[in-house]
Amino acid sequence: MNKIGKAIKDSETYLKREDFYKNLLRKLNSEKEQIKLGGGKKAIERQKGKGKLTARERINKLVDDEKSFFELSTFAGYGMYKEYGGAPSSGTIYGIGKINGKFHIIIANDATVKAGAWFPITVKKNLRAQEIALENHIPVIYLVDSAGVFLPMQDEIFPDKEHFGRIFRNNAVMSAKGIPQIAAIMGPCVAGGAYLPIMSDEALIVEGEGSVFLAGSHLVKAAIGEVIDNEKLGGAKVQSNLSGVTDYVMKNDEECLQQIRSLTEKFGDQTKAGFSRIKSNPPLFSPKEIYGLLPEDPIKPYDMYELIGRITDGSEMDEYKAGYGKTIITGYARIDGWAVGIVANQRNIVKTETGEMQVGGVIYSDSADKAARFIMNCNQKKIPLIFLQDVTGFMVGSRAEHGGIIKDGAKMVNAVANSVVPKITIIVGNSFGAGNYAMCGKAYDPRFIFAYPNAKISVMGGSQASSVLLDIKLKQAEKDGKLFSEGEKKKLLNDILNSYEETSGPLYAAARLWIDEIIDPALSRDYISMALEVANNNPDTQKFNVGVIQT
């Protein structure tokens, strides 16, 4: 293997970049801490006043240790539903954590947020959690404490294919595939939501806290005139000892969580996918140095080799076709002992063998051809793929078109789409246009997709898009007989640019689940290793078939 990367001198540029990135992380972590308060301190106090743990406390007591839990979609719902007071983290927390040394998906309703009610993004978040479980064959633990569908938005939650009912369908599919699901009813569980825990393989219920029924006491009275309280209708003892709906009656949250640990400890080992892993070896350079490598302005160039050298074991990589298609870097390496194939956009301007200068971050015909062939090689060798995205798109212009850029781009997109080994994507900087697709964006089924705090995801760069949008607005105004002064044009351009930049930022993407989490670049190895360990649980890697590719 070849060593990559070099020691960094504390130059003014490096220190400025490092300070900028650390400040980004401080702001991001501050937002996270606010989100973790859920419905606020008073709502937390009310929860504790009932003798109940909060959702995050439940998770922390369930997993082996807090460091073994990777929370995902923390920013789901960020900035959304303001007319209803917001929905921090969508009112549901989920992530991947180790219980008795094995990774599980853990999904917990946060009852401090609208009593754990389901918003449209809550449904989408739960479906994403189940998708990860299905793709990777890992068990699911549901910690249920929810008032059910948020009724003012029921039309966006209930009837469609990817709405609430899909969750119960997934319960059934996972059960049929032998993926264990355990549900703990730790609060109300009403109406359609009652099916989720009962369609799990086993259900626990906490006495005095948990209840499960198709209709609560108020609705029962309104529907059939029967007067009864919720505990007698569907409390712990009724549903366990009388109806047989639930399987275990627990005295409190702590006992319930310990029982889950006891049950999961007895799960048998499953066949693994068999991805290669050896003893882990740290990089030669600190991953924290990534902060000083990345430019404040994502459009500016930097050397992607230096970033790779801070996430691969021993800062080593066997580079594939090193002298060809230089705006994409391809190579075999190990990350935390796992064998991986890396596909990364090179952001520096590069010089070809013919002396041509190619713009960094742009995919040219030769780069696309190389990447497609490398992806096929990784599939043949059963090596998972890591995509490090910082792409501004495919090359345009007459020379690129006459050289067959569409044909070569299609090769790469085809290879990515048909790839059967796990794909893990990190959006390092830019993710623009068709480059997002070719580098395994969300539409191409990465097992996990993460983003750095300064990432940008959009159809094109902000400056280009805002110029196009301004031109359209000015032409529309001219048709109506209105003319803008230069000052008005400048203000309008700034307003468009600011709006565009906001909607292309990582927080906007994370709120809508276009990415699984915004991550600290220094923790890239940890997230990649977790994702690969989870992916290794699914032995059903299909035979690779790339389909029709023009040569």
Coordinates of C-alpha atoms in Angstrom, one line a residue:
M1 CA 0.0 0.0 0.0
N2 CA 1.1 3.6 -0.6
K3 CA 1.3 6.2 2.1
I4 CA -0.9 9.2 1.5
G5 CA -1.0 12.6 3.2
K6 CA 1.7 14.6 4.7
A7 CA 2.3 16.4 8.0
I8 CA 0.6 19.8 8.2
K9 CA 2.4 23.0 9.2
D10 CA 0.3 25.4 11.2
S11 CA 0.1 27.9 8.4
E12 CA -2.2 30.9 8.6
T13 CA -4.6 29.3 6.1
Y14 CA -4.7 26.1 8.1
L15 CA -5.4 27.9 11.4
K16 CA -8.2 30.0 9.8
R17 CA -9.9 27.0 8.4
E18 CA -9.5 25.1 11.6
D19 CA -11.0 27.9 13.6
F20 CA -13.9 28.3 11.1
Y21 CA -14.8 24.6 11.3
K22 CA -14.5 24.4 15.1
N23 CA -16.9 27.3 15.3
L24 CA -19.3 25.5 12.9
L25 CA -19.2 22.5 15.2
R26 CA -19.8 24.6 18.3
K27 CA -22.9 26.1 16.8
L28 CA -24.1 22.7 15.6
N29 CA -23.6 21.1 19.1
S30 CA -25.4 24.1 20.7
E31 CA -28.4 23.4 18.4
K32 CA -28.2 19.7 19.4
E33 CA -28.3 20.4 23.1
Q34 CA -31.4 22.5 22.6
I35 CA -33.0 19.8 20.6
K36 CA -32.2 17.2 23.3
L37 CA -34.5 19.2 25.7
G38 CA -37.4 17.9 23.6
G39 CA -40.6 19.8 24.6
G40 CA -38.6 21.8 27.2
K41 CA -37.6 21.7 30.8
K42 CA -41.2 21.9 32.2
A43 CA -42.3 19.0 29.9
I44 CA -39.4 17.0 31.2
E45 CA -40.3 17.7 34.8
R46 CA -43.9 16.6 34.1
Q47 CA -42.6 13.4 32.6
K48 CA -40.4 12.7 35.7
G49 CA -43.2 13.7 38.0
K50 CA -45.1 10.6 36.6
G51 CA -42.2 8.4 37.6
K52 CA -41.1 8.0 34.0
L53 CA -37.7 8.4 32.4
T54 CA -37.2 10.6 29.4
A55 CA -36.7 9.0 26.0
R56 CA -33.0 9.6 26.0
E57 CA -32.6 8.4 29.6
R58 CA -34.3 5.2 28.6
I59 CA -31.9 4.7 25.7
N60 CA -28.9 5.4 27.8
K61 CA -30.0 2.8 30.3
L62 CA -30.7 0.2 27.6
V63 CA -27.4 0.4 25.7
D64 CA -24.1 -1.0 27.0
D65 CA -22.7 2.6 27.3
E66 CA -23.5 6.0 25.9
K67 CA -20.5 6.0 23.5
S68 CA -21.9 2.9 21.8
F69 CA -25.1 4.7 20.7
F70 CA -25.0 6.6 17.4
E71 CA -28.1 8.8 17.3
L72 CA -29.3 9.4 13.8
S73 CA -31.6 12.0 12.3
T74 CA -31.2 14.2 15.4
F75 CA -32.2 17.3 13.4
A76 CA -35.4 15.7 11.9
G77 CA -38.1 18.3 11.8
Y78 CA -35.6 21.2 12.5
G79 CA -37.3 24.5 11.7
M80 CA -40.5 22.7 10.6
Y81 CA -44.1 22.9 12.0
K82 CA -43.6 26.3 13.5
E83 CA -47.3 27.0 13.4
Y84 CA -47.7 24.1 15.9
G85 CA -44.8 25.1 18.1
G86 CA -42.3 22.8 16.3
A87 CA -41.3 19.2 16.7
P88 CA -37.8 18.8 18.1
S89 CA -36.1 15.8 16.6
S90 CA -39.6 15.0 15.2
G91 CA -40.8 13.8 18.7
T92 CA -39.0 10.5 18.2
I93 CA -35.4 9.5 18.8
Y94 CA -33.7 6.7 17.0
G95 CA -30.2 5.4 16.5
I96 CA -27.9 2.4 16.5
G97 CA -26.6 1.2 19.8
K98 CA -24.9 -1.9 21.2
I99 CA -26.9 -4.1 23.6
N100 CA -24.9 -7.0 25.0
G101 CA -22.2 -6.2 22.5
K102 CA -24.4 -6.3 19.4
F103 CA -25.9 -3.4 17.4
H104 CA -29.6 -2.8 17.5
I105 CA -31.9 -0.1 16.1
I106 CA -33.5 1.7 19.0
I107 CA -36.6 3.8 18.4
A108 CA -38.1 5.9 21.3
N109 CA -41.0 8.2 21.3
D110 CA -40.3 11.5 23.1
A111 CA -43.5 12.1 25.2
T112 CA -42.3 15.6 26.1
V113 CA -43.0 16.7 22.5
K114 CA -46.8 16.9 21.9
A115 CA -47.2 13.7 24.1
G116 CA -45.1 11.8 21.5
A117 CA -47.6 12.5 18.7
W118 CA -46.6 11.6 15.1
F119 CA -46.0 14.4 12.6
P120 CA -45.4 13.6 8.9
I121 CA -41.6 13.8 9.5
T122 CA -42.0 11.4 12.5
V123 CA -43.5 8.8 10.2
K124 CA -40.7 9.3 7.6
K125 CA -38.1 9.0 10.4
N126 CA -39.5 5.7 11.7
L127 CA -39.7 4.3 8.2
R128 CA -36.0 5.2 7.7
A129 CA -35.1 3.4 10.9
Q130 CA -37.0 0.3 9.8
E131 CA -35.4 0.6 6.3
I132 CA -31.9 0.4 8.0
A133 CA -33.1 -2.6 10.0
L134 CA -34.3 -4.4 6.9
E135 CA -31.3 -3.6 4.7
N136 CA -28.8 -4.7 7.4
H137 CA -30.8 -7.5 9.2
I138 CA -30.4 -6.0 12.7
P139 CA -32.9 -6.3 15.6
V140 CA -35.2 -3.4 16.5
I141 CA -36.2 -2.2 20.0
Y142 CA -39.3 0.1 20.1
L143 CA -39.8 2.2 23.3
V144 CA -43.4 3.3 22.8
D145 CA -44.9 6.3 24.6
S146 CA -47.1 8.1 22.1
A147 CA -50.6 9.7 21.9
G148 CA -50.7 8.6 18.2
V149 CA -51.2 10.6 15.0
F150 CA -51.0 14.4 15.3
L151 CA -54.6 15.0 14.2
P152 CA -54.3 18.5 12.6
M153 CA -52.0 16.9 10.0
Q154 CA -53.7 13.5 9.7
D155 CA -54.0 13.9 5.9
E156 CA -50.2 14.0 5.5
I157 CA -49.7 11.0 7.9
F158 CA -52.4 8.4 7.4
P159 CA -53.5 7.4 3.8
D160 CA -50.5 7.2 1.5
K161 CA -48.0 4.4 0.7
E162 CA -45.2 5.8 2.7
H163 CA -47.4 7.0 5.6
F164 CA -48.3 5.5 9.0
G165 CA -49.6 2.1 7.7
R166 CA -46.3 1.3 6.1
I167 CA -44.8 1.0 9.6
F168 CA -47.0 -1.9 10.4
R169 CA -46.4 -3.5 7.0
N170 CA -42.7 -3.3 7.8
N171 CA -43.3 -4.9 11.2
A172 CA -44.7 -7.9 9.4
V173 CA -42.0 -8.0 6.7
M174 CA -39.2 -7.9 9.3
S175 CA -40.8 -10.6 11.3
A176 CA -41.1 -12.8 8.2
K177 CA -37.4 -12.2 7.5
G178 CA -36.4 -13.3 11.0
I179 CA -35.4 -9.8 12.2
P180 CA -36.3 -9.7 15.9
Q181 CA -38.5 -6.8 17.1
I182 CA -39.2 -6.1 20.8
A183 CA -41.6 -3.4 21.9
A184 CA -41.8 -1.8 25.4
I185 CA -45.1 0.0 26.0
M186 CA -43.9 2.7 28.4
G187 CA -46.9 5.1 28.0
P188 CA -50.1 5.4 26.0
C189 CA -50.3 3.4 22.8
V190 CA -53.5 4.3 21.0
A191 CA -55.5 3.4 17.9
G192 CA -53.5 2.5 14.8
G193 CA -50.3 3.0 16.9
A194 CA -51.4 0.0 19.0
Y195 CA -50.5 -2.3 16.2
L196 CA -46.8 -1.4 16.2
P197 CA -45.9 -3.0 19.5
I198 CA -48.3 -5.9 19.1
M199 CA -47.0 -6.7 15.6
S200 CA -43.5 -6.9 17.2
D201 CA -42.4 -10.4 18.2
E202 CA -42.6 -9.7 21.9
A203 CA -44.2 -6.8 23.9
L204 CA -43.5 -5.6 27.4
I205 CA -45.8 -3.2 29.3
V206 CA -45.0 -1.0 32.3
E207 CA -47.7 -1.2 35.0
G208 CA -49.4 2.2 35.8
E209 CA -47.7 3.9 32.8
G210 CA -48.4 1.7 29.7
S211 CA -51.7 1.3 28.1
V212 CA -52.7 -0.1 24.7
F213 CA -56.1 0.0 23.0
L214 CA -57.7 0.8 19.7
A215 CA -59.9 3.5 21.3
G216 CA -59.4 5.3 24.6
S217 CA -62.0 5.7 27.3
H218 CA -63.3 9.0 25.9
L219 CA -63.8 7.6 22.4
V220 CA -65.4 4.4 23.8
K221 CA -67.9 6.5 25.6
A222 CA -68.7 8.6 22.5
A223 CA -68.9 5.5 20.3
I224 CA -70.8 3.0 22.3
G225 CA -71.7 4.7 25.6
E226 CA -69.5 2.6 27.8
V227 CA -68.0 4.3 30.8
I228 CA -64.6 2.9 31.7
D229 CA -61.1 4.3 32.6
N230 CA -58.0 3.7 30.5
E231 CA -56.3 1.4 33.0
K232 CA -59.3 -1.0 33.2
L233 CA -59.7 -0.7 29.4
G234 CA -56.2 -1.5 28.3
G235 CA -53.7 -1.3 31.2
A236 CA -50.8 -3.6 31.9
K237 CA -52.6 -6.3 33.8
V238 CA -55.7 -6.3 31.6
Q239 CA -53.6 -6.7 28.4
S240 CA -51.2 -9.2 29.8
N241 CA -53.4 -11.4 32.1
L242 CA -56.8 -11.0 30.6
S243 CA -56.5 -10.4 26.8
G244 CA -53.0 -11.9 26.4
V245 CA -52.0 -9.0 24.1
T246 CA -48.8 -8.2 25.9
D247 CA -46.2 -10.7 27.2
Y248 CA -44.5 -9.2 30.2
V249 CA -45.7 -6.9 33.0
M250 CA -42.9 -4.6 34.3
K251 CA -43.0 -2.5 37.5
N252 CA -41.2 0.5 36.2
D253 CA -39.0 1.8 33.3
E254 CA -35.8 0.5 34.8
E255 CA -37.1 -3.0 35.2
C256 CA -38.5 -3.0 31.7
L257 CA -35.2 -1.9 30.2
Q258 CA -33.3 -4.6 32.1
Q259 CA -35.8 -7.2 30.9
I260 CA -35.1 -6.1 27.3
R261 CA -31.4 -6.5 27.9
S262 CA -32.0 -10.0 29.3
L263 CA -34.1 -11.0 26.3
T264 CA -31.7 -9.7 23.7
E265 CA -28.7 -11.3 25.5
K266 CA -30.2 -14.7 24.4
F267 CA -30.4 -13.9 20.7
G268 CA -28.4 -16.4 18.6
D269 CA -25.6 -15.4 16.3
Q270 CA -26.6 -14.8 12.7
T271 CA -24.6 -15.5 9.5
K272 CA -22.5 -12.5 8.5
A273 CA -21.8 -11.1 5.1
G274 CA -18.1 -11.8 5.6
F275 CA -16.6 -8.5 4.7
S276 CA -12.9 -8.5 5.3
R277 CA -11.7 -7.0 8.7
I278 CA -8.4 -7.2 10.4
K279 CA -6.9 -5.5 13.5
S280 CA -7.5 -1.7 13.3
N281 CA -4.6 0.6 12.8
P282 CA -4.9 4.4 13.3
P283 CA -4.0 6.9 10.6
L284 CA -0.5 8.5 10.7
F285 CA -2.2 11.9 11.0
S286 CA -4.9 13.0 13.5
P287 CA -8.5 13.0 12.0
K288 CA -9.0 16.4 13.8
E289 CA -6.6 17.9 11.3
I290 CA -9.5 17.6 8.8
Y291 CA -10.9 20.8 10.3
G292 CA -7.9 22.8 8.9
L293 CA -7.9 21.1 5.5
L294 CA -11.4 22.0 4.4
P295 CA -11.9 25.6 3.1
E296 CA -14.4 28.0 4.6
D297 CA -15.9 28.5 1.1
P298 CA -16.8 25.0 -0.2
I299 CA -16.1 26.2 -3.8
K300 CA -12.4 26.7 -3.0
P301 CA -10.0 23.8 -3.8
Y302 CA -8.1 21.5 -1.4
D303 CA -6.4 18.2 -1.7
M304 CA -8.7 15.2 -1.0
Y305 CA -5.7 12.9 -0.6
E306 CA -4.9 14.7 2.7
L307 CA -8.4 14.0 4.0
I308 CA -8.2 10.3 3.0
G309 CA -4.9 10.1 4.7
R310 CA -6.7 11.1 8.0
I311 CA -9.4 8.4 7.9
T312 CA -7.6 5.3 6.5
D313 CA -5.6 2.9 8.6
G314 CA -2.0 3.8 8.6
S315 CA -2.8 6.6 6.1
E316 CA -2.5 4.0 3.3
M317 CA -4.3 3.2 0.1
D318 CA -3.8 1.1 -3.0
E319 CA -4.7 3.6 -5.6
Y320 CA -6.5 2.3 -8.7
K321 CA -5.6 4.0 -12.1
A322 CA -3.7 6.8 -10.2
G323 CA -2.6 8.6 -13.4
Y324 CA -6.0 8.4 -15.2
G325 CA -9.2 10.3 -14.6
K326 CA -7.6 12.4 -11.8
T327 CA -10.7 14.4 -10.7
I328 CA -12.0 11.2 -9.0
I329 CA -9.7 9.3 -6.7
T330 CA -10.3 5.5 -6.5
G331 CA -8.5 3.0 -4.3
Y332 CA -8.6 0.1 -1.8
A333 CA -7.9 0.8 1.9
R334 CA -8.9 -0.2 5.4
I335 CA -10.8 1.9 7.8
D336 CA -10.8 0.7 11.4
G337 CA -9.7 -2.7 10.0
W338 CA -12.5 -3.0 7.5
A339 CA -11.5 -3.4 3.8
V340 CA -13.1 -0.6 1.7
G341 CA -13.1 0.8 -1.8
I342 CA -12.9 4.6 -1.8
V343 CA -14.4 6.8 -4.5
A344 CA -13.7 10.4 -3.8
N345 CA -13.8 13.7 -5.7
Q346 CA -10.5 15.4 -6.0
R347 CA -11.0 19.2 -5.4
N348 CA -7.6 20.4 -6.6
I349 CA -7.1 21.4 -10.2
V350 CA -5.3 18.5 -11.8
K351 CA -3.1 18.1 -14.8
T352 CA -3.6 15.2 -17.3
E353 CA -0.9 13.3 -19.1
T354 CA -1.6 15.5 -22.2
G355 CA -1.0 18.6 -20.2
E356 CA -4.7 19.5 -20.0
M357 CA -5.8 21.2 -16.7
Q358 CA -9.0 19.8 -15.2
V359 CA -11.2 21.7 -12.7
G360 CA -11.3 20.0 -9.3
G361 CA -14.7 18.6 -8.1
V362 CA -15.9 18.2 -11.7
I363 CA -16.5 14.7 -13.2
Y364 CA -14.9 14.3 -16.6
S365 CA -15.4 11.4 -19.0
D366 CA -12.1 9.7 -18.0
S367 CA -13.0 10.1 -14.3
A368 CA -16.5 8.6 -14.8
D369 CA -15.1 5.7 -16.8
K370 CA -12.5 4.9 -14.1
A371 CA -15.0 5.1 -11.2
A372 CA -17.5 2.8 -13.0
R373 CA -14.8 0.2 -13.5
F374 CA -13.6 0.5 -9.9
I375 CA -17.1 0.1 -8.6
M376 CA -17.5 -3.1 -10.6
N377 CA -14.2 -4.4 -9.2
C378 CA -15.3 -3.8 -5.6
N379 CA -18.6 -5.6 -6.3
Q380 CA -16.7 -8.6 -7.7
K381 CA -14.4 -8.7 -4.7
K382 CA -17.1 -8.1 -2.1
I383 CA -15.6 -4.9 -0.8
P384 CA -17.9 -2.2 0.6
L385 CA -17.8 1.2 -1.1
I386 CA -17.1 4.6 0.6
F387 CA -18.1 7.7 -1.4
L388 CA -16.5 11.0 -0.3
Q389 CA -18.6 13.5 -2.1
D390 CA -17.4 17.0 -3.0
V391 CA -18.7 17.4 -6.5
T392 CA -19.9 20.4 -8.5
G393 CA -21.2 18.2 -11.4
F394 CA -20.2 16.8 -14.7
M395 CA -18.1 18.7 -17.2
V396 CA -20.2 20.7 -19.7
G397 CA -19.4 22.3 -23.1
S398 CA -18.9 21.2 -26.7
R399 CA -15.6 19.4 -26.0
A400 CA -17.2 17.3 -23.2
E401 CA -20.3 16.6 -25.2
H402 CA -18.4 15.5 -28.3
G403 CA -16.2 13.3 -26.0
G404 CA -19.3 11.4 -24.8
I405 CA -19.7 12.8 -21.2
I406 CA -23.3 11.7 -21.1
K407 CA -22.3 8.1 -22.1
D408 CA -19.5 7.9 -19.6
G409 CA -21.6 9.6 -16.9
A410 CA -24.3 7.0 -17.5
K411 CA -21.8 4.2 -17.1
M412 CA -20.9 5.5 -13.6
V413 CA -24.5 6.1 -12.6
N414 CA -25.4 2.6 -13.8
A415 CA -22.6 1.0 -11.8
V416 CA -23.6 2.9 -8.7
A417 CA -27.3 2.0 -9.1
N418 CA -26.6 -1.7 -9.6
S419 CA -23.9 -2.0 -6.9
V420 CA -24.9 -4.7 -4.4
V421 CA -22.1 -4.2 -1.8
P422 CA -22.9 -1.8 1.0
K423 CA -22.4 1.9 0.0
I424 CA -21.7 4.5 2.6
T425 CA -21.7 8.2 1.5
I426 CA -20.2 11.2 3.2
I427 CA -21.0 14.6 1.7
V428 CA -17.8 16.4 2.6
G429 CA -18.5 19.7 0.8
N430 CA -20.5 20.2 -2.4
S431 CA -23.1 17.8 -3.8
F432 CA -24.5 19.4 -6.9
G433 CA -26.7 18.2 -9.8
A434 CA -26.0 14.9 -11.4
G435 CA -22.8 14.7 -9.5
N436 CA -24.9 13.9 -6.4
Y437 CA -26.4 10.9 -8.2
A438 CA -23.1 9.6 -9.7
M439 CA -21.4 9.8 -6.2
C440 CA -24.2 7.8 -4.6
G441 CA -26.6 10.4 -3.3
K442 CA -29.8 9.5 -1.4
A443 CA -31.6 8.3 -4.5
Y444 CA -29.0 5.5 -5.0
D445 CA -29.7 3.6 -1.8
P446 CA -26.5 4.2 0.3
R447 CA -26.8 2.1 3.5
F448 CA -26.0 5.3 5.3
I449 CA -25.5 8.9 4.1
F450 CA -23.8 11.5 6.3
A451 CA -22.7 15.1 5.8
Y452 CA -20.1 17.4 7.2
P453 CA -21.3 20.7 8.8
N454 CA -20.3 22.8 5.8
A455 CA -21.9 20.6 3.2
K456 CA -24.1 21.9 0.4
I457 CA -26.7 19.9 -1.4
S458 CA -28.5 21.4 -4.4
V459 CA -29.1 21.2 -8.2
M460 CA -26.3 23.7 -8.7
G461 CA -24.1 26.2 -6.8
G462 CA -25.7 29.1 -5.0
S463 CA -24.1 31.8 -7.1
Q464 CA -25.1 30.2 -10.4
A465 CA -28.6 29.4 -9.2
S466 CA -29.3 32.9 -7.8
S467 CA -28.1 34.5 -11.1
V468 CA -30.5 32.3 -13.1
L469 CA -33.4 32.9 -10.7
L470 CA -32.7 36.7 -10.7
D471 CA -32.7 36.7 -14.5
I472 CA -36.1 35.0 -14.6
K473 CA -37.6 37.4 -12.0
L474 CA -36.2 40.5 -13.9
K475 CA -37.7 39.2 -17.2
Q476 CA -41.0 38.6 -15.6
A477 CA -41.0 42.1 -14.1
E478 CA -40.1 43.6 -17.5
K479 CA -43.1 42.0 -19.1
D480 CA -45.2 43.7 -16.4
G481 CA -43.6 47.0 -17.2
K482 CA -41.5 47.2 -14.0
L483 CA -37.8 48.1 -14.0
F484 CA -35.4 47.6 -11.1
S485 CA -32.6 50.0 -10.1
E486 CA -29.1 48.5 -9.7
G487 CA -29.5 48.7 -5.9
E488 CA -32.8 46.9 -6.1
K489 CA -31.3 44.2 -8.3
K490 CA -28.4 43.7 -5.8
K491 CA -30.8 43.4 -2.9
L492 CA -33.0 41.0 -4.8
L493 CA -29.9 38.9 -5.7
N494 CA -28.8 38.8 -2.1
D495 CA -32.3 37.7 -0.9
I496 CA -32.4 34.9 -3.5
L497 CA -28.9 33.8 -2.6
N498 CA -29.6 33.7 1.1
S499 CA -32.7 31.7 0.6
Y500 CA -31.0 29.3 -1.7
E501 CA -28.0 28.9 0.6
E502 CA -30.4 28.1 3.5
T503 CA -32.3 25.4 1.6
S504 CA -29.0 23.8 0.3
G505 CA -27.4 23.6 3.8
P506 CA -27.0 20.5 5.9
L507 CA -29.5 21.5 8.6
Y508 CA -32.2 21.8 5.9
A509 CA -31.3 18.4 4.5
A510 CA -31.1 16.8 7.9
A511 CA -34.5 18.2 8.9
R512 CA -36.0 16.4 5.9
L513 CA -34.0 13.2 6.3
W514 CA -32.1 13.6 3.0
I515 CA -29.1 12.7 5.1
D516 CA -28.9 10.4 8.2
E517 CA -26.8 12.7 10.3
I518 CA -24.5 15.7 10.3
I519 CA -21.3 14.4 11.7
D520 CA -18.1 15.8 13.2
P521 CA -15.3 15.1 10.5
A522 CA -13.0 13.9 13.2
L523 CA -15.4 11.1 13.9
S524 CA -15.6 9.9 10.3
R525 CA -13.8 6.6 11.0
D526 CA -16.2 5.9 13.9
Y527 CA -19.3 6.4 11.8
I528 CA -17.9 4.4 8.8
S529 CA -16.8 1.5 11.1
M530 CA -20.3 1.4 12.8
A531 CA -22.0 1.4 9.4
L532 CA -19.8 -1.4 8.1
E533 CA -20.3 -3.5 11.2
V534 CA -24.1 -3.0 10.9
A535 CA -24.0 -3.8 7.1
N536 CA -22.0 -7.0 7.8
N537 CA -25.0 -8.4 9.6
N538 CA -26.9 -9.0 6.3
P539 CA -25.5 -12.1 4.5
D540 CA -27.8 -11.8 1.5
T541 CA -25.5 -9.9 -0.8
Q542 CA -26.9 -10.6 -4.3
K543 CA -24.8 -11.3 -7.4
F544 CA -23.6 -8.2 -9.0
N545 CA -25.2 -7.4 -12.4
V546 CA -24.3 -4.0 -13.8
G547 CA -26.9 -4.1 -16.5
V548 CA -26.3 -2.5 -19.9
I549 CA -23.3 -0.2 -20.1
Q550 CA -22.0 1.2 -23.3
T551 CA -18.2 1.0 -23.7

